[in-house]
Coordinates of C-alpha atoms and ligand atoms in Angstrom, one line a residue:
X103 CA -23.6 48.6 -26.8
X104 CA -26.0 47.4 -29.6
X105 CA -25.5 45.0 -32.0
X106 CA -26.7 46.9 -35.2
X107 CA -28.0 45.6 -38.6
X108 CA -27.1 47.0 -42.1
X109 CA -28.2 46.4 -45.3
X110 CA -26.2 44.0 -47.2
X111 CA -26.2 46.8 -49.7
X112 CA -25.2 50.0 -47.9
X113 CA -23.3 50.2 -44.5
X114 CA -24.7 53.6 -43.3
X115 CA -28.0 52.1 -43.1
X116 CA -27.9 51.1 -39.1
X117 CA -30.6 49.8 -37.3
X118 CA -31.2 47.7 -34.1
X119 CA -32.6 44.1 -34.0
X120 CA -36.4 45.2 -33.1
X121 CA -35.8 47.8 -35.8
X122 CA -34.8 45.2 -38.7
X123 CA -37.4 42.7 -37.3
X124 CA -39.9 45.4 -38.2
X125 CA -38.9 46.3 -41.3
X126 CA -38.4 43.3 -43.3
X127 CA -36.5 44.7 -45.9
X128 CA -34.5 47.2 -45.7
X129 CA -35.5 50.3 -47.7
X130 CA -32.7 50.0 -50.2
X131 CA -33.8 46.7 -51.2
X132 CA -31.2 45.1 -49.5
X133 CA -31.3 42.7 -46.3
X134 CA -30.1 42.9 -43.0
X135 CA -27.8 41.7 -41.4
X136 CA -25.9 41.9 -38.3
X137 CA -22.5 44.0 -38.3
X138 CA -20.7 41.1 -37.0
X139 CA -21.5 37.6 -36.1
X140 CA -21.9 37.0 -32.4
X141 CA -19.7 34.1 -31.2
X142 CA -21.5 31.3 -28.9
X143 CA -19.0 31.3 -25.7
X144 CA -21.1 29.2 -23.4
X145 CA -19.0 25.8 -22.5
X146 CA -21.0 22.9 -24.1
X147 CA -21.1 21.1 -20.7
X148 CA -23.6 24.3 -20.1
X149 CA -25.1 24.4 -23.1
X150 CA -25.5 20.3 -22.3
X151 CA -27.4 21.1 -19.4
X152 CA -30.1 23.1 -21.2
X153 CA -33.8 22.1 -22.4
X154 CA -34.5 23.9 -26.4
X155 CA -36.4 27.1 -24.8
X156 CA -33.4 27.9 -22.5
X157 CA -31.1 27.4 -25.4
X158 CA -32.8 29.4 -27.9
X159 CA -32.5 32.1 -24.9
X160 CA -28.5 31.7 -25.3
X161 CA -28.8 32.0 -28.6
X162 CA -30.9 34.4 -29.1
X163 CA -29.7 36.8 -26.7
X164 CA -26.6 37.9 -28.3
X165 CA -28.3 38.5 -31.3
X166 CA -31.5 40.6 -30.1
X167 CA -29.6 42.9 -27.7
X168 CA -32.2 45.7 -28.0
X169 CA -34.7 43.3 -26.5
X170 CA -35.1 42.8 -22.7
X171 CA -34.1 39.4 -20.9
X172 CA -37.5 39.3 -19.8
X173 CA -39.1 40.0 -23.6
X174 CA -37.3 37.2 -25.2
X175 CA -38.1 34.7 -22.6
X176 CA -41.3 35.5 -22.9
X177 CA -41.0 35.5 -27.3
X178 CA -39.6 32.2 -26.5
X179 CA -41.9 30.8 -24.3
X180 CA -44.9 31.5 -26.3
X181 CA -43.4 30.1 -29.3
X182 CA -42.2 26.6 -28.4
X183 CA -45.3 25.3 -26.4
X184 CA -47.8 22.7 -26.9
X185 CA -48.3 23.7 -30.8
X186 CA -45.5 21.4 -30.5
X187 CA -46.3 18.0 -30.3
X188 CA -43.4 16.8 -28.3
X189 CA -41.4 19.0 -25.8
X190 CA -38.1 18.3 -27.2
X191 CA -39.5 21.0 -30.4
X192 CA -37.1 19.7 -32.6
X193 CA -35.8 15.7 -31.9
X194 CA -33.6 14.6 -33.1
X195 CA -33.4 10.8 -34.6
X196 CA -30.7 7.9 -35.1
X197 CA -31.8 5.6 -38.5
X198 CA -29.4 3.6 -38.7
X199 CA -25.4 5.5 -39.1
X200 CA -27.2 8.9 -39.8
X201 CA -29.5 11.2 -37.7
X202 CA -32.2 13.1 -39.0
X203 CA -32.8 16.7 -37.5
X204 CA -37.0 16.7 -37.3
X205 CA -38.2 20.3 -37.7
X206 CA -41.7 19.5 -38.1
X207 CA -43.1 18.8 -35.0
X208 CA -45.2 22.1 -35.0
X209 CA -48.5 23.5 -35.8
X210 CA -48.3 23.3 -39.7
X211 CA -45.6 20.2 -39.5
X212 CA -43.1 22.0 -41.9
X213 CA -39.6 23.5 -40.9
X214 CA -41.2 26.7 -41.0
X215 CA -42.8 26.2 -37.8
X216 CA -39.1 27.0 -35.7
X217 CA -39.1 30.6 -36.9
X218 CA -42.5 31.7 -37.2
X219 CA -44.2 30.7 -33.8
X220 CA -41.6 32.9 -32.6
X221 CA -42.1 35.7 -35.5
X222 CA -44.7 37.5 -34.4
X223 CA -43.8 37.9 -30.8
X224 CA -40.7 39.4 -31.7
X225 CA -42.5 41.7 -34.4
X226 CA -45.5 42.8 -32.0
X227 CA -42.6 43.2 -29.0
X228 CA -40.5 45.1 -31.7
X229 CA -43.4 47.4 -32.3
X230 CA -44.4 48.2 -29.0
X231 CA -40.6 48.8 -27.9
X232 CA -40.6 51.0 -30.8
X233 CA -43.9 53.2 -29.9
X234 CA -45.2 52.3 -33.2
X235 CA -48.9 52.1 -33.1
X236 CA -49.4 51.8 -37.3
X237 CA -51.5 48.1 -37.8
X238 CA -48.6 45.4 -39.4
X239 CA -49.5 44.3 -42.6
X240 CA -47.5 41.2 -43.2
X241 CA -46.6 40.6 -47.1
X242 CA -45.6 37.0 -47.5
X243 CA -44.6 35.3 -51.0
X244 CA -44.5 31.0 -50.3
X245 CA -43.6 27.8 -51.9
X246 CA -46.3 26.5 -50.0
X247 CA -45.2 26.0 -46.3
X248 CA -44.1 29.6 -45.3
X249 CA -47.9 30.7 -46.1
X250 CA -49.3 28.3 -43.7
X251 CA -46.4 28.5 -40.9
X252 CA -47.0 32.7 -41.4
X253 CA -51.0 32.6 -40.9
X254 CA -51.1 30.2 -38.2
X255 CA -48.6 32.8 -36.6
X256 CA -50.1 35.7 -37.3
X257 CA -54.0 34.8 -37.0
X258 CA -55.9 37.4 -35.1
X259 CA -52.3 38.8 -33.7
X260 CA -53.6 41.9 -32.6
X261 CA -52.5 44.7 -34.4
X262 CA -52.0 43.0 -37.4
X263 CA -53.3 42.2 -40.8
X264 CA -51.3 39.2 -42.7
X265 CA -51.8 38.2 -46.9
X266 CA -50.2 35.3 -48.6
X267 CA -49.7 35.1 -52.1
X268 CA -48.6 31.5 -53.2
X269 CA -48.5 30.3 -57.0
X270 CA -51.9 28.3 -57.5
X271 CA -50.7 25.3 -59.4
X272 CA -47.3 25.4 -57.7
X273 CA -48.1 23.8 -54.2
X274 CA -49.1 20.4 -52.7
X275 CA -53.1 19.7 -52.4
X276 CA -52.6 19.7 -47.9
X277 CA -50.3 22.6 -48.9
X278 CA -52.8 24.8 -50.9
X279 CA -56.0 23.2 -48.1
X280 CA -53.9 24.5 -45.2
X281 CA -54.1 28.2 -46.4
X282 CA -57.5 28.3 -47.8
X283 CA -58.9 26.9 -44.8
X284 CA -56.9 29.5 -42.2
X285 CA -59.2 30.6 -39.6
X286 CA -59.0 34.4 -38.6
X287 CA -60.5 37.5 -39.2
X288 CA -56.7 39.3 -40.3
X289 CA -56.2 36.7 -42.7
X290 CA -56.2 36.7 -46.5
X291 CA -54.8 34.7 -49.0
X292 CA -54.6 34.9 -52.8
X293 CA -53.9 31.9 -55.7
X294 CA -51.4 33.8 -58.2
X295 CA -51.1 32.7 -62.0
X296 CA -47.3 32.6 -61.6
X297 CA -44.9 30.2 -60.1
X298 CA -43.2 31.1 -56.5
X299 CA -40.4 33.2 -58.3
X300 CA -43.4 35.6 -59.6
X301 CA -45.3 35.9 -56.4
X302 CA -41.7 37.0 -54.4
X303 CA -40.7 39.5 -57.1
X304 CA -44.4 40.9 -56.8
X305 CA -44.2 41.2 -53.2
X306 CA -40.8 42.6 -53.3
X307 CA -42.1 45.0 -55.8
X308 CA -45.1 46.2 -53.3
X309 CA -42.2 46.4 -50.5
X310 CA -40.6 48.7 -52.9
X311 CA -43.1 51.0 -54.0
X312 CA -42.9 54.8 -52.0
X313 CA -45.6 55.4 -53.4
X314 CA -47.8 52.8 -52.1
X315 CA -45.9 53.2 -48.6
X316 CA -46.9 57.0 -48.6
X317 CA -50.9 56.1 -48.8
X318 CA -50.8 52.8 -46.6
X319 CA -48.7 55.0 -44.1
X320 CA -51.7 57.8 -44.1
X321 CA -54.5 54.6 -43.5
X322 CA -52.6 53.2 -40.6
X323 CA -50.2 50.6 -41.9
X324 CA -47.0 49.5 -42.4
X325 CA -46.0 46.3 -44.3
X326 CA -43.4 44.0 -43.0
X327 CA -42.1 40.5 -44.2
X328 CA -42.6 36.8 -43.0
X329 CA -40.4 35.5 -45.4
X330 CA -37.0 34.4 -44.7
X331 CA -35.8 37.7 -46.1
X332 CA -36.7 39.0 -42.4
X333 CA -33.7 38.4 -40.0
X334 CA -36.0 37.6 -37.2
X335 CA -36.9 34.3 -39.4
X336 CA -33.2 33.6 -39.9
X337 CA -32.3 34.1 -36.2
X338 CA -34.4 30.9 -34.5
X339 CA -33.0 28.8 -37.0
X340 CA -30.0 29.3 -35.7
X341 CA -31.1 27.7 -32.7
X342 CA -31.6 24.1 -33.7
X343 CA -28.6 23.4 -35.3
X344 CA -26.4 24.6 -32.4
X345 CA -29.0 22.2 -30.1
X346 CA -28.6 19.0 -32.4
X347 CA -24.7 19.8 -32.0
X348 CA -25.5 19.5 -27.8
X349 CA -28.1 17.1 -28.0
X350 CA -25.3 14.8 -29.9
X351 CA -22.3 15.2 -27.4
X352 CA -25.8 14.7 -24.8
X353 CA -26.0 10.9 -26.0
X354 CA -22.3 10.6 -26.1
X355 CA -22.1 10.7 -29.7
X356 CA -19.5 13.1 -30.3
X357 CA -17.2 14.9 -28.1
X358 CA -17.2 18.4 -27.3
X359 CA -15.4 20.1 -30.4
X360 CA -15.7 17.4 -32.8
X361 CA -16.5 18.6 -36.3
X362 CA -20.0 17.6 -38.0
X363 CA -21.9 17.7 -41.4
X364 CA -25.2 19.1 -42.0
X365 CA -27.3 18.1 -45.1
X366 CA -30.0 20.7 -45.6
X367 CA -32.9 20.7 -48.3
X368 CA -32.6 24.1 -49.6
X369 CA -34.8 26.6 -51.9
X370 CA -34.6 30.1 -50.7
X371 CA -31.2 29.6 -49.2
X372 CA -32.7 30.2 -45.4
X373 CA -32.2 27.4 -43.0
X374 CA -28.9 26.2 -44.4
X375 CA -28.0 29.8 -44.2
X376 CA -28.7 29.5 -40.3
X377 CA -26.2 27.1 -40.5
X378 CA -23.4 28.8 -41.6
X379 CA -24.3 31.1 -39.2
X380 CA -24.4 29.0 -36.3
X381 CA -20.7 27.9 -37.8
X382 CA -19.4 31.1 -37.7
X383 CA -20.5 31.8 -33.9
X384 CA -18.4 29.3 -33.4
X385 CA -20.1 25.4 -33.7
X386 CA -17.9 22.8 -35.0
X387 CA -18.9 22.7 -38.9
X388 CA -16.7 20.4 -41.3
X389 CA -19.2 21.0 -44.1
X390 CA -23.0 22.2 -44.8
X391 CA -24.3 20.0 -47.6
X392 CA -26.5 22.0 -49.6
X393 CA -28.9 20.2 -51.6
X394 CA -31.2 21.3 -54.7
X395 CA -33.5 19.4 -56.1
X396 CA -34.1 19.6 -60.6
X397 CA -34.1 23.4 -59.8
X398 CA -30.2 23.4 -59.3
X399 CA -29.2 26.7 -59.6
X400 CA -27.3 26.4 -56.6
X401 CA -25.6 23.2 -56.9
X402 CA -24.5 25.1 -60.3
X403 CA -23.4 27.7 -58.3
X404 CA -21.3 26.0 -55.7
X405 CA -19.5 24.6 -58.9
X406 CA -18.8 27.0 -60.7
X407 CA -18.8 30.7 -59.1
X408 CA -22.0 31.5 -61.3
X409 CA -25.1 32.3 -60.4
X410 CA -27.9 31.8 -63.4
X411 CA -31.7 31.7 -63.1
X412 CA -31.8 31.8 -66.9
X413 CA -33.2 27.9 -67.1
X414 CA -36.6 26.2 -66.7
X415 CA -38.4 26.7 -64.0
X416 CA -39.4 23.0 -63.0
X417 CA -42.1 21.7 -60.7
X418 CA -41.3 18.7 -58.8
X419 CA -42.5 16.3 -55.4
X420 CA -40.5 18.6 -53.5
X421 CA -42.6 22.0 -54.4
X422 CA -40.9 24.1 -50.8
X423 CA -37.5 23.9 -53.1
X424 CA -38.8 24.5 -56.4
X425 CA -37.3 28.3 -56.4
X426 CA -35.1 30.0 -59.2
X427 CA -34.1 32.9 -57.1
X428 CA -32.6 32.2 -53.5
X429 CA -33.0 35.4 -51.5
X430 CA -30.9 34.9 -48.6
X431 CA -27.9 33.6 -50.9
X432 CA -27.3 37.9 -50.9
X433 CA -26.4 38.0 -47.1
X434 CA -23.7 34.7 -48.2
X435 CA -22.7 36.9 -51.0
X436 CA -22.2 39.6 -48.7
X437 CA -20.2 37.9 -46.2
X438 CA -18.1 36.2 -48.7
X439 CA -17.0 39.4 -50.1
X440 CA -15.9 40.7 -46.9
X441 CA -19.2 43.1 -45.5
X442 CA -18.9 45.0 -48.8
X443 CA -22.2 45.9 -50.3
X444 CA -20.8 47.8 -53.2
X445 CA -20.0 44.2 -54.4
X446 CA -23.3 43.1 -53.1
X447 CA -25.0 45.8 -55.0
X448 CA -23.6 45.3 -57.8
X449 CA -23.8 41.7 -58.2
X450 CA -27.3 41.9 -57.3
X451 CA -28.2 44.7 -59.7
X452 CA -26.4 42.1 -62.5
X453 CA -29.1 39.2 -61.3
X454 CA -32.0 41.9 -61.3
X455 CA -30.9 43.2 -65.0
X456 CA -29.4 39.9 -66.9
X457 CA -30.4 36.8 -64.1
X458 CA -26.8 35.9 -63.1
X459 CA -23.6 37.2 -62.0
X460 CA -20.3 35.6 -61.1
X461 CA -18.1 35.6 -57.9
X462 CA -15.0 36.2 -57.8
X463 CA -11.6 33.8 -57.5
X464 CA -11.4 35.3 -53.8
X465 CA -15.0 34.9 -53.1
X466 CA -15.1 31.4 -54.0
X467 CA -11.9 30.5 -52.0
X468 CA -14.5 31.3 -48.7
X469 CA -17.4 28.8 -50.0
X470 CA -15.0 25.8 -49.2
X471 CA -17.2 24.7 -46.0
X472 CA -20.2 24.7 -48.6
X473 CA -20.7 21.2 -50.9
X474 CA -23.7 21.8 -53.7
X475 CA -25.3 18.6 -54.4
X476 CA -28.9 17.8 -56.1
X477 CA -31.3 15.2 -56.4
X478 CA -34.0 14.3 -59.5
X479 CA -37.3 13.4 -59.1
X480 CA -36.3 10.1 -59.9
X481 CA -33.7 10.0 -57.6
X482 CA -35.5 11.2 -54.8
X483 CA -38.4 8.7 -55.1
X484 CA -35.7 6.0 -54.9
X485 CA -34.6 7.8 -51.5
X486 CA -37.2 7.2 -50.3
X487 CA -38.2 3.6 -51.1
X488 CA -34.6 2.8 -49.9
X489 CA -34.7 4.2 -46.3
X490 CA -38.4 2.9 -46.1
X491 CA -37.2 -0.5 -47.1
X492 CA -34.1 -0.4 -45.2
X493 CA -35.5 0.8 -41.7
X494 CA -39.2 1.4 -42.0
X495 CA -38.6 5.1 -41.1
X496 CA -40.9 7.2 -43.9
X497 CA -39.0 10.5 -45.1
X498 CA -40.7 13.6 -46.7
X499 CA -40.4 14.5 -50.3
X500 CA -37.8 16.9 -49.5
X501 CA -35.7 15.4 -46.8
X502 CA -35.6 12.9 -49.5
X503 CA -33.7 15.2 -51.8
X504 CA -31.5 15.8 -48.3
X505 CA -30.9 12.0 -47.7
X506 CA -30.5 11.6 -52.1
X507 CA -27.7 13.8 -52.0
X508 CA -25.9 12.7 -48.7
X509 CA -25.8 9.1 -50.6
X510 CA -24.3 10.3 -53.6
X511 CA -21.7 12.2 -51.7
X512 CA -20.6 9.1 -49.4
X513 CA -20.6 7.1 -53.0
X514 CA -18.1 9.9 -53.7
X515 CA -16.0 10.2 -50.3
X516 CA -14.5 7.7 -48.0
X517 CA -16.1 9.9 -45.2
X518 CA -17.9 8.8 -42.2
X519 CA -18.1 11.7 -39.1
X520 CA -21.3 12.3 -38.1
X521 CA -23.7 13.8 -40.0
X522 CA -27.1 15.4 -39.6
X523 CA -29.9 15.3 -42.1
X524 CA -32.1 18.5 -41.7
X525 CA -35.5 17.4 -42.0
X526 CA -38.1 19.8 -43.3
X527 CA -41.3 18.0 -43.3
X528 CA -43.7 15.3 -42.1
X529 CA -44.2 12.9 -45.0
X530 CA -48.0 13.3 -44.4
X531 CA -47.6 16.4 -45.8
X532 CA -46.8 15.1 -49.0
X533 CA -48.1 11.7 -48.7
X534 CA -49.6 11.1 -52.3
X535 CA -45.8 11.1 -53.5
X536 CA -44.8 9.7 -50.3
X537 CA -46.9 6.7 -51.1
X538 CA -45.7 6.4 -54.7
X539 CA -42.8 6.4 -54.1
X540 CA -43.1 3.5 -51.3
X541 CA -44.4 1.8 -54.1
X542 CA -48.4 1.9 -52.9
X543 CA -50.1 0.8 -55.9
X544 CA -54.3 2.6 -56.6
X545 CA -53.8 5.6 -54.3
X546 CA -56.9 7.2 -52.9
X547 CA -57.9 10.5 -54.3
X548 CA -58.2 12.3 -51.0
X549 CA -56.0 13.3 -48.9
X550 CA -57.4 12.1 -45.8
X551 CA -57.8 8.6 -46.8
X552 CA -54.0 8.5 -47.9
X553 CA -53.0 10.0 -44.7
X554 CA -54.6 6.5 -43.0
X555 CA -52.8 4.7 -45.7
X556 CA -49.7 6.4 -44.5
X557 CA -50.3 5.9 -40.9
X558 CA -50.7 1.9 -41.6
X559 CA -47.3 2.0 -43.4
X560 CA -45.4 4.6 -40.7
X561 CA -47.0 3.4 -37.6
X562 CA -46.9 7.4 -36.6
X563 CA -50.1 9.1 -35.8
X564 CA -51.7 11.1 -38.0
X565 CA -50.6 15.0 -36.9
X566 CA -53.4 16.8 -35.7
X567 CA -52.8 19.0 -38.6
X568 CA -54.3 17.0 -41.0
X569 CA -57.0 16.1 -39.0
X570 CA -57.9 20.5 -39.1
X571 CA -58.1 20.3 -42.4
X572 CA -59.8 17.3 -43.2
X573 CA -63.5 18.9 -42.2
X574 CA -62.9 22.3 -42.4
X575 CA -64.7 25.2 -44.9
X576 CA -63.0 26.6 -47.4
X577 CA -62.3 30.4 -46.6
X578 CA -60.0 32.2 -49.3
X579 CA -61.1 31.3 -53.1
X580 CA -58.9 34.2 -54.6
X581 CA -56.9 34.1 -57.7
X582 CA -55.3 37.2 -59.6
X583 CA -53.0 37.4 -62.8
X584 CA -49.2 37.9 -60.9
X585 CA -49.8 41.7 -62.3
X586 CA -52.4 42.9 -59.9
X587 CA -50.7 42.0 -56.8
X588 CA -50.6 45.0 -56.0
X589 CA -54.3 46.1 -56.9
X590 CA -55.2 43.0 -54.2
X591 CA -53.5 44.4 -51.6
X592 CA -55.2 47.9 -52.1
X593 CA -58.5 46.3 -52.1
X594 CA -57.9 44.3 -48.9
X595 CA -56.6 47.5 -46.8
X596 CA -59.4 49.8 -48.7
X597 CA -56.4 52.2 -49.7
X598 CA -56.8 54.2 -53.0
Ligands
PLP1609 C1 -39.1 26.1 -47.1 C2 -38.7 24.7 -47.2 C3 -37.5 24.2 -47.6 C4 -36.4 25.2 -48.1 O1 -35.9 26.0 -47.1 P1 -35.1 27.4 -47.4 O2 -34.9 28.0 -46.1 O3 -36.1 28.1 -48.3 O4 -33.9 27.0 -48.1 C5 -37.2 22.9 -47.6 N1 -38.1 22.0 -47.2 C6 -39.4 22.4 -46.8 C7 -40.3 21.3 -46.4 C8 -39.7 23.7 -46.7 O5 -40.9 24.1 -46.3

């Protein structure tokens, strides 16, 4: 039997795994999710044995049952290669008491890397399984690092076409060089005059429109979704936290069934989301440490039952987080109020209409394994000068906020089991504030040049990532107002 997927916001909409991997989103609006959570029964003297490819094949095999043994391994295989530049994919490192989870050892040196090598493998797979011959158009909204992650994925992918909106002002200069330097002749990608909120409302609007569907459908095309609102993105994730829970029992750190604490920078709700995921299969979770940085509307939420994007939207060092709207917080909320998407529905419908809604007594009682915490600008500068100055190791704007708020919490608490900092990014990718922070006094303008500053200070080579982009031709120069998203996309595909 199949493991199906339903919409978080109507149980009669079924679907397999290859089927929810190619639609995105489903056509209610809502997400997918599976019908129950698979539990991990592999002993972890098993689980100890395996390398990160033959674990996410564990993993991901309970999850993608419609999929043949033979096409995951494959998925996998051609995912976690040498874009990777170690062959542990995700190592993890001891600094001092804490470890630090490093998910950005691949081809665009952001987290986003773990789910979307393996993306279009399982979209192209799910296509074929499902005789569809329609081209993919993949739709993707980013805070700067899904955009890159998604068109490094998805460049000349047979079969499909991939556009990325991201908010022009709103990323990192690396970020925003990245995209508009992506190789590829099914690549496009477009500057909005919005922040990240706008350009992921716009594309879920486009993902929304029948209309649209109905003509795109009689050219040849079919959108689908790179974001994390795509449970094929969420399902990888899972992986790495279940194999820094082996790799620590591996190095005798814990024993098998001791309980441990992740921290996890979070925007759009995604990788820490993973998490609780990988805690409900069945790893030994005490708590997931969610942390916000000035844009705290979950850290409000985790106090207090409400959910309120009514606020300023602010831009900080840490631009991946800087996100009003959390998309995958509606498969929590869906979860947490027992598989019921009337509830979902209708607290969702209250966020669409007014920009908040609030849980419920019962709802909350089932968020205990979650602690909110945030971190300012200020206070994740001071992260990161502390660590540097403390161990020499150089974190990322973000991690920052990550290690800011696992401070504050041990300021708090008297606790000390093991805990894992998830780390998102390399700090080259964000090595202006990186170097500010450090306390680097007349910073070079360009990028490159600060990146040799930052090797000097790290003693870690320069990722070949940055070295792409430091010759390379500009290739996308498109901006649009956040209303003609939609106008773009018709004049990319040549639909009227
Ligand atoms: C995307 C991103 C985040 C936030 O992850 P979510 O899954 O959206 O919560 C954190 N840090 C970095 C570097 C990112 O790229």
């Amino acid at each position: 039997m199949d493991l199906m997927y339903h919409s978080t916001r109507n149980n009669s909409i079924k679907v397999t795994a290859s089927q929810a991997i190619l639609q995105g989103l489903s056509p209610d609006g809502g997400l997918f999710v599976p019908e129950s959570i698979p539990r991990l029964t592999t002993p972890i003297a098993d689980l100890a044995k395996m390398n990160y490819l033959e674990l996410a094949y564990e993993v991901l095999k309970l999850y993608l049952t419609d999929y043949t043994e033979e096409e995951i391994k494959e998925c996998i295989s051609k995912a976690y290669d040498d874009k990777f530049d170690t062959p542990d994919i995700a190592p993890l490192n001891k600094v001092g008491e804490l470890y630090y989870l490093e998910l950005f050892h691949g081809a665009t040196i952001a987290f986003k890397d773990m789910a979307l090598s393996i993306l279009p493998h399982l979209l192209t797979t799910a296509a074929r399984k499902n005789k569809i011959s329609d081209e993919i158009v993949i739709l993707t909204a980013t805070s700067g690092d899904t955009g890159k992650a998604a068109l490094a994925g998805f460049a000349d992918v047979e079969g499909t076409k991939i556009i990325v909106f991201y908010p022009k002002d709103g990323v990192s200069s690396v970020q925003e060089k990245q995209m508009v330097t992506q190789k590829g002749d099914n690549t496009y990608v477009i500057g909005i005059r919005g922040n990240f909120d706008d350009a992921q409302t716009g594309v879920k609007k486009i993902f929304g429109d029948r209309d649209l569907e109905e003509r795109m459908s009689k050219a040849g095309y079919r959108f689908s979704s790179a974001n994390s609102i795509n449970i094929g993105r969420l399902l990888p994730q899972i992986v790495y936290y279940i194999y820094s829970y082996v790799e620590l029992y591996r190095r005798n750190e814990i024993l098998a069934g001791e309980k441990i604490k992740f921290v996890v920078p979070t925007g759009n709700f995604g990788n820490i989301l993973a998490a609780y995921y990988a805690k409900q299969m069945g790893l030994p979770v005490e708590k997931l440490i969610c942390a916000s940085n000035d844009n705290k509307v979950l850290y409000d939420f985790f106090q207090t039952g409400i959910y309120d994007r009514n606020r300023e939207f602010i831009l900080t060092i840490s631009p991946s987080m800087d996100i009003l709207v959390s998309s995958n917080l509606e498969r929590l909320i869906y979860h947490i109020a027992g598989e019921d998407p009337d509830k979902t529905l209708e607290l969702m419908n209250a966020l669409t209409s007014t920009g908040r809604y609030e849980i419920s007594f019962d709802m909350r009682k089932k968020l205990d394994c979650f602690i909110g915490g945030y971190a300012t600008v200020d206070e994740t500068m001071s992260a990161i000068h502390r660590v540097y100055t403390d161990s020499g190791y150089v974190l990322d704007t973000h991690t920052a906020v990550a290690a800011s708020v696992y401070s504050k919490y041990l300021n708090n608490k008297k606790d000390r089991s093991t805990s894992v900092i998830v780390s998102t990014a390399s700090p080259y990718k964000f090595a202006e504030s990186v170097l500010g922070a450090i306390g680097v006094k007349n910073l070079p303008e360009d990028d490159y040049e600060q990146a040799i500053l930052l090797r000097e200070i790290s003693g870690i080579e320069i990722p070949s990532a940055m070295e792409e982009i430091h010759l390379a031709d500009i290739r996308h120069n498109t901006v649009c107002e956040t209303g003609r998203m939609r106008a773009k996309v018709e004049e990319i595909l040549k639909i009227i």
